[in-house]
Amino acid sequence: MVLSMVEAIAPATSANLGAGFDVFGVALDVLFDRVLVERIVANKTIEITVDGEGAEEIPREPEKNTAGVVAKELLKLSREKCGLRIKIHKGIKPGSGLGSSAASAAAAAVAINELLGLELSQLQLIETATLGEMTSAGAPHADNVSAAILGDFIVITSRKPLEVLKLKLPPNVEFAIVSPEIKFNTSLARSVLPRKVALSSMIYNVSRAATFIAGITLNNIEIMGKGMNDMVVEPARAHLIPGLNHVKKKALDAGAAGVTISGAGPSVIALVDSKRADAEKIALTMVEAFDELGVKSRSFHAKPGPGAKVVRKE
Ligand code: HSE
């Protein structure tokens, strides 16, 4: 059957989770981007419309839009001589550190793959969606798109060639997330990172990342939380998020197992063992903590969730 339209959704994601810079990612079950793709038979253009959260910030030119880049790439792969009309509904605010651009790219990849009958593997979809990420972050990091496509928690075990493992997190894992009204983009957050790191920092970060994974295999959220410290990336970005340390302390005092910047920020994510603490309360505590410093914010609480999927096709 030749399809004329496909709609897909992809979830918000949180990358890094402490020491797993560009390597760890988790899909969240609260916020989604929705991408509807229709075939244009008359010509080979790519038309993009955007509405929803922060739509005014999203470029419509295909070569500057994450979903547009994915569309160009997949049209090249397909033998079809058609164009594509892409309607993006943003549920995830751009520049919040919750994988907004990755979600649009992932949902577009999944929808166009289905529409054009390309039958790409999940790794091929991740590679394609990662090209979209290049346009917003200026770097081909695959952590957000991998989690957005595969769901749950992912580890990038190799970047070239791309290899990704998906792990189930312990059943009581929840996340408390706070998104402050602070503006900077991922390119800036990457430009402040050190080019070289001390051996002692490398040892510290490897031990933290290993501790996080050990916590998962031991089903121990407390140990996972101990693995959420980072001596390299977070200290370099901390000045971009005024009040970060205050917010982290408040979340830990309220019972979070670990707290760190979500992706490139400015959102902050706390890991919560739902048997020991209440993720919603911790999220509100973090809002209050930002509030005390005069920074407005909003909060979410989430569980690890599924990856991108087709929700409608005709
Ligand atoms: N790993 C990336 C970074 C995620 O921290 O720059 C961006 O969302």
Short mmCIF file of C-alpha atoms and ligand atoms in Angstrom, two decimals:
data_model
loop_
_atom_site.label_atom_id
_atom_site.label_comp_id
_atom_site.label_asym_id
_atom_site.label_seq_id
_atom_site.Cartn_x
_atom_site.Cartn_y
_atom_site.Cartn_z
CA MET A 1 0.00 0.00 0.00
CA VAL A 2 1.37 3.43 -0.92
CA LEU A 3 0.98 5.73 2.05
CA SER A 4 0.15 9.42 1.68
CA MET A 5 0.83 10.45 5.28
CA VAL A 6 2.48 9.12 8.44
CA GLU A 7 2.51 10.67 11.90
CA ALA A 8 5.10 9.71 14.55
CA ILE A 9 5.93 10.83 18.06
CA ALA A 10 9.27 10.86 19.88
CA PRO A 11 9.94 11.48 23.56
CA ALA A 12 11.97 14.01 25.50
CA THR A 13 15.33 12.61 26.56
CA SER A 14 18.01 13.43 29.07
CA ALA A 15 21.63 12.93 28.01
CA ASN A 16 24.84 12.45 30.01
CA LEU A 17 23.27 11.66 33.43
CA GLY A 18 26.48 12.81 35.08
CA ALA A 19 29.72 11.34 33.81
CA GLY A 20 28.26 9.74 30.64
CA PHE A 21 28.90 12.77 28.43
CA ASP A 22 27.73 11.99 24.87
CA VAL A 23 27.41 8.32 25.92
CA PHE A 24 24.36 7.91 28.21
CA GLY A 25 20.78 8.88 27.41
CA VAL A 26 17.35 8.12 28.81
CA ALA A 27 13.91 8.50 27.24
CA LEU A 28 11.33 10.22 29.47
CA ASP A 29 7.63 9.39 29.44
CA VAL A 30 6.27 12.94 29.87
CA LEU A 31 6.88 15.20 26.87
CA PHE A 32 6.74 14.38 23.16
CA ASP A 33 7.25 16.00 19.77
CA ARG A 34 4.78 14.99 17.06
CA VAL A 35 5.77 14.99 13.39
CA LEU A 36 3.29 14.45 10.56
CA VAL A 37 4.75 13.86 7.10
CA GLU A 38 2.80 13.96 3.82
CA ARG A 39 3.96 13.16 0.33
CA ILE A 40 4.03 16.04 -2.16
CA VAL A 41 3.54 14.46 -5.59
CA ALA A 42 3.73 17.60 -7.73
CA ASN A 43 7.35 18.50 -6.95
CA LYS A 44 10.39 17.58 -4.85
CA THR A 45 10.29 20.40 -2.30
CA ILE A 46 10.41 20.02 1.47
CA GLU A 47 7.90 22.26 3.25
CA ILE A 48 8.07 22.68 7.01
CA THR A 49 5.53 24.13 9.42
CA VAL A 50 5.99 24.23 13.19
CA ASP A 51 3.65 24.92 16.09
CA GLY A 52 3.67 24.29 19.86
CA GLU A 53 6.34 25.01 22.51
CA GLY A 54 8.89 27.56 21.31
CA ALA A 55 7.81 27.13 17.66
CA GLU A 56 8.93 30.68 16.86
CA GLU A 57 12.55 29.68 17.54
CA ILE A 58 12.59 26.81 15.05
CA PRO A 59 13.96 27.49 11.55
CA ARG A 60 11.71 26.43 8.66
CA GLU A 61 14.44 26.11 6.02
CA PRO A 62 14.99 22.35 5.47
CA GLU A 63 18.78 22.61 5.72
CA LYS A 64 18.56 24.38 9.11
CA ASN A 65 15.73 22.33 10.61
CA THR A 66 16.56 19.00 12.29
CA ALA A 67 13.57 17.23 10.70
CA GLY A 68 14.31 18.91 7.35
CA VAL A 69 17.87 17.56 7.33
CA VAL A 70 16.50 14.07 8.04
CA ALA A 71 13.95 14.46 5.22
CA LYS A 72 16.62 15.51 2.71
CA GLU A 73 18.80 12.55 3.65
CA LEU A 74 15.98 9.99 3.42
CA LEU A 75 14.65 11.37 0.12
CA LYS A 76 18.19 10.93 -1.26
CA LEU A 77 18.14 7.28 -0.14
CA SER A 78 14.72 6.56 -1.60
CA ARG A 79 14.11 6.25 -5.34
CA GLU A 80 10.91 8.26 -5.05
CA LYS A 81 10.59 11.50 -6.95
CA CYS A 82 8.38 13.27 -4.48
CA GLY A 83 8.61 16.10 -2.00
CA LEU A 84 7.58 16.10 1.66
CA ARG A 85 5.32 18.34 3.73
CA ILE A 86 6.43 18.14 7.39
CA LYS A 87 4.22 19.41 10.20
CA ILE A 88 6.06 19.56 13.52
CA HIS A 89 4.19 19.95 16.76
CA LYS A 90 6.64 20.77 19.54
CA GLY A 91 5.79 19.36 22.94
CA ILE A 92 9.39 19.81 24.12
CA LYS A 93 10.73 23.33 24.51
CA PRO A 94 13.81 23.99 22.34
CA GLY A 95 17.04 24.72 24.22
CA SER A 96 15.84 23.20 27.47
CA GLY A 97 18.32 20.31 27.67
CA LEU A 98 15.59 17.72 27.15
CA GLY A 99 16.43 16.60 23.63
CA SER A 100 13.96 18.84 21.80
CA SER A 101 15.82 18.86 18.47
CA ALA A 102 16.57 15.14 18.80
CA ALA A 103 12.87 14.34 19.28
CA SER A 104 11.89 16.21 16.09
CA ALA A 105 14.69 14.48 14.18
CA ALA A 106 13.80 11.05 15.59
CA ALA A 107 10.07 11.39 14.93
CA ALA A 108 10.78 12.63 11.38
CA ALA A 109 13.15 9.70 10.72
CA VAL A 110 10.60 7.15 11.95
CA ALA A 111 7.70 8.77 10.03
CA ILE A 112 9.57 9.20 6.72
CA ASN A 113 11.05 5.69 6.92
CA GLU A 114 7.49 4.35 7.11
CA LEU A 115 6.05 6.73 4.49
CA LEU A 116 8.70 5.89 1.89
CA GLY A 117 8.86 2.17 2.83
CA LEU A 118 12.62 2.37 3.39
CA GLU A 119 12.80 -0.39 6.03
CA LEU A 120 15.86 1.15 7.70
CA SER A 121 17.28 -0.46 10.83
CA GLN A 122 17.08 1.39 14.14
CA LEU A 123 20.82 2.11 13.95
CA GLN A 124 20.35 3.65 10.48
CA LEU A 125 17.50 5.76 11.83
CA ILE A 126 19.74 6.94 14.68
CA GLU A 127 22.56 7.81 12.24
CA THR A 128 20.14 9.80 10.09
CA ALA A 129 18.55 11.61 13.03
CA THR A 130 22.05 12.42 14.34
CA LEU A 131 22.70 14.37 11.13
CA GLY A 132 19.72 16.50 12.15
CA GLU A 133 21.33 17.10 15.56
CA MET A 134 24.37 18.55 13.81
CA THR A 135 22.28 21.50 12.69
CA SER A 136 21.27 22.49 16.22
CA ALA A 137 24.19 21.39 18.40
CA GLY A 138 26.99 21.77 15.85
CA ALA A 139 28.26 18.34 16.90
CA PRO A 140 27.08 14.85 15.89
CA HIS A 141 26.29 13.57 19.38
CA ALA A 142 23.97 10.55 19.22
CA ASP A 143 22.98 10.21 22.90
CA ASN A 144 19.62 12.03 22.70
CA VAL A 145 18.54 10.57 19.35
CA SER A 146 19.49 7.03 20.41
CA ALA A 147 17.30 7.28 23.51
CA ALA A 148 14.54 9.01 21.51
CA ILE A 149 14.46 6.15 18.97
CA LEU A 150 15.19 3.12 21.17
CA GLY A 151 13.53 4.25 24.41
CA ASP A 152 14.61 3.42 27.98
CA PHE A 153 18.28 3.93 28.85
CA ILE A 154 21.00 3.73 26.21
CA VAL A 155 24.78 3.56 26.15
CA ILE A 156 26.69 4.57 23.02
CA THR A 157 29.31 1.82 23.06
CA SER A 158 30.97 3.02 19.85
CA ARG A 159 30.52 6.21 17.83
CA LYS A 160 32.24 5.12 14.60
CA PRO A 161 30.87 2.67 13.66
CA LEU A 162 27.79 3.52 15.69
CA GLU A 163 26.91 0.87 18.27
CA VAL A 164 24.28 1.38 20.94
CA LEU A 165 23.13 -0.81 23.82
CA LYS A 166 19.78 -0.44 25.50
CA LEU A 167 19.34 -1.31 29.18
CA LYS A 168 16.23 -1.53 31.33
CA LEU A 169 16.52 0.63 34.44
CA PRO A 170 15.41 -0.66 37.87
CA PRO A 171 11.59 -0.58 38.17
CA ASN A 172 11.52 2.13 40.88
CA VAL A 173 13.50 4.65 38.86
CA GLU A 174 11.82 8.02 38.49
CA PHE A 175 13.16 11.41 37.52
CA ALA A 176 12.41 14.89 38.86
CA ILE A 177 13.20 17.59 36.33
CA VAL A 178 13.30 21.35 36.60
CA SER A 179 13.57 23.65 33.56
CA PRO A 180 14.66 27.18 34.54
CA GLU A 181 14.00 30.17 32.30
CA ILE A 182 17.65 30.57 31.34
CA LYS A 183 18.60 30.91 27.70
CA PHE A 184 21.64 29.45 25.96
CA ASN A 185 22.02 26.92 23.20
CA THR A 186 23.84 23.60 22.98
CA SER A 187 26.57 25.04 20.75
CA LEU A 188 27.48 27.54 23.47
CA ALA A 189 27.30 24.84 26.16
CA ARG A 190 29.74 22.76 24.11
CA SER A 191 32.07 25.66 23.37
CA VAL A 192 32.85 26.12 27.10
CA LEU A 193 34.12 22.55 27.50
CA PRO A 194 37.80 21.87 28.09
CA ARG A 195 39.74 20.40 25.15
CA LYS A 196 42.03 18.46 27.48
CA VAL A 197 41.34 16.85 30.86
CA ALA A 198 43.65 15.85 33.69
CA LEU A 199 44.26 12.14 34.16
CA SER A 200 42.84 12.40 37.71
CA SER A 201 39.56 13.83 36.30
CA MET A 202 39.41 11.08 33.72
CA ILE A 203 39.84 8.45 36.43
CA TYR A 204 37.13 10.10 38.53
CA ASN A 205 34.66 10.27 35.64
CA VAL A 206 35.31 6.70 34.48
CA SER A 207 34.70 5.53 38.06
CA ARG A 208 31.43 7.53 38.23
CA ALA A 209 30.13 6.21 34.89
CA ALA A 210 31.06 2.66 35.89
CA THR A 211 29.30 3.18 39.23
CA PHE A 212 26.10 4.30 37.44
CA ILE A 213 26.09 1.15 35.30
CA ALA A 214 26.97 -1.01 38.32
CA GLY A 215 23.94 0.48 40.10
CA ILE A 216 21.73 -0.58 37.18
CA THR A 217 23.04 -4.15 37.14
CA LEU A 218 22.69 -4.37 40.94
CA ASN A 219 19.18 -2.88 40.80
CA ASN A 220 20.41 -0.28 43.26
CA ILE A 221 19.25 3.28 42.61
CA GLU A 222 21.37 4.68 45.45
CA ILE A 223 24.51 3.40 43.75
CA MET A 224 23.29 4.77 40.39
CA GLY A 225 22.89 8.16 42.08
CA LYS A 226 26.48 8.07 43.37
CA GLY A 227 27.52 7.65 39.75
CA MET A 228 25.87 10.94 38.72
CA ASN A 229 28.82 13.15 39.58
CA ASP A 230 31.00 14.63 36.89
CA MET A 231 34.32 16.42 37.31
CA VAL A 232 34.76 17.56 33.71
CA VAL A 233 31.65 18.75 31.86
CA GLU A 234 29.37 19.96 34.66
CA PRO A 235 31.95 22.22 36.36
CA ALA A 236 32.68 23.82 32.96
CA ARG A 237 28.98 24.52 32.38
CA ALA A 238 27.95 25.42 35.94
CA HIS A 239 28.35 29.19 35.38
CA LEU A 240 25.68 29.01 32.65
CA ILE A 241 23.09 27.89 35.23
CA PRO A 242 23.10 30.34 38.16
CA GLY A 243 21.98 28.52 41.31
CA LEU A 244 22.87 25.04 40.02
CA ASN A 245 24.67 23.96 43.19
CA HIS A 246 21.92 25.35 45.42
CA VAL A 247 19.26 23.46 43.44
CA LYS A 248 21.31 20.26 43.48
CA LYS A 249 21.78 20.46 47.24
CA LYS A 250 18.07 21.03 47.87
CA ALA A 251 17.15 18.03 45.69
CA LEU A 252 19.65 15.79 47.47
CA ASP A 253 18.39 17.02 50.89
CA ALA A 254 14.84 16.17 49.75
CA GLY A 255 15.86 12.57 49.02
CA ALA A 256 17.12 12.48 45.42
CA ALA A 257 19.68 9.72 44.81
CA GLY A 258 21.70 11.90 42.38
CA VAL A 259 21.34 15.22 40.55
CA THR A 260 23.01 16.66 37.48
CA ILE A 261 22.52 18.95 34.48
CA SER A 262 20.18 17.39 31.92
CA GLY A 263 22.06 17.20 28.63
CA ALA A 264 23.60 20.56 27.82
CA GLY A 265 21.20 22.30 30.26
CA PRO A 266 19.70 24.45 31.57
CA SER A 267 17.30 21.76 32.90
CA VAL A 268 18.45 19.87 35.97
CA ILE A 269 17.52 16.22 36.46
CA ALA A 270 17.32 14.29 39.73
CA LEU A 271 17.24 10.51 39.98
CA VAL A 272 14.66 9.29 42.47
CA ASP A 273 13.94 5.89 44.00
CA SER A 274 10.13 5.98 44.11
CA LYS A 275 10.16 3.62 47.12
CA ARG A 276 12.17 6.14 49.13
CA ALA A 277 11.15 9.58 47.92
CA ASP A 278 8.51 11.41 45.90
CA ALA A 279 9.72 12.64 42.50
CA GLU A 280 6.95 15.26 42.21
CA LYS A 281 7.90 16.77 45.60
CA ILE A 282 11.59 16.83 44.66
CA ALA A 283 10.73 18.55 41.37
CA LEU A 284 8.78 21.22 43.29
CA THR A 285 11.66 21.60 45.76
CA MET A 286 13.94 22.37 42.82
CA VAL A 287 11.46 24.97 41.51
CA GLU A 288 11.45 26.60 44.96
CA ALA A 289 15.25 26.55 45.05
CA PHE A 290 15.47 28.39 41.72
CA ASP A 291 12.71 30.72 42.93
CA GLU A 292 14.77 31.64 46.01
CA LEU A 293 17.40 32.96 43.59
CA GLY A 294 14.88 34.84 41.47
CA VAL A 295 14.92 32.34 38.59
CA LYS A 296 11.54 31.19 37.27
CA SER A 297 11.23 27.53 36.34
CA ARG A 298 8.79 24.72 35.74
CA SER A 299 9.00 21.12 36.76
CA PHE A 300 8.12 17.62 35.56
CA HIS A 301 8.44 14.18 36.94
CA ALA A 302 8.88 11.20 34.69
CA LYS A 303 9.67 7.53 34.37
CA PRO A 304 11.90 6.00 31.70
CA GLY A 305 9.70 5.66 28.63
CA PRO A 306 9.40 4.08 25.18
CA GLY A 307 11.07 5.33 22.01
CA ALA A 308 9.66 6.97 18.88
CA LYS A 309 6.73 5.29 17.15
CA VAL A 310 4.28 5.71 14.32
CA VAL A 311 0.88 6.74 15.70
CA ARG A 312 -1.12 7.19 12.47
CA LYS A 313 -0.78 6.34 8.79
CA GLU A 314 -3.02 6.65 5.75
N1 HSE B 1 25.69 15.19 25.26
C1 HSE B 1 25.21 16.43 24.74
C2 HSE B 1 25.87 17.58 25.50
C3 HSE B 1 23.73 16.49 24.91
O1 HSE B 1 25.93 17.49 26.72
O2 HSE B 1 26.32 18.53 24.87
C4 HSE B 1 23.11 17.74 24.37
O3 HSE B 1 21.72 17.69 24.67
#
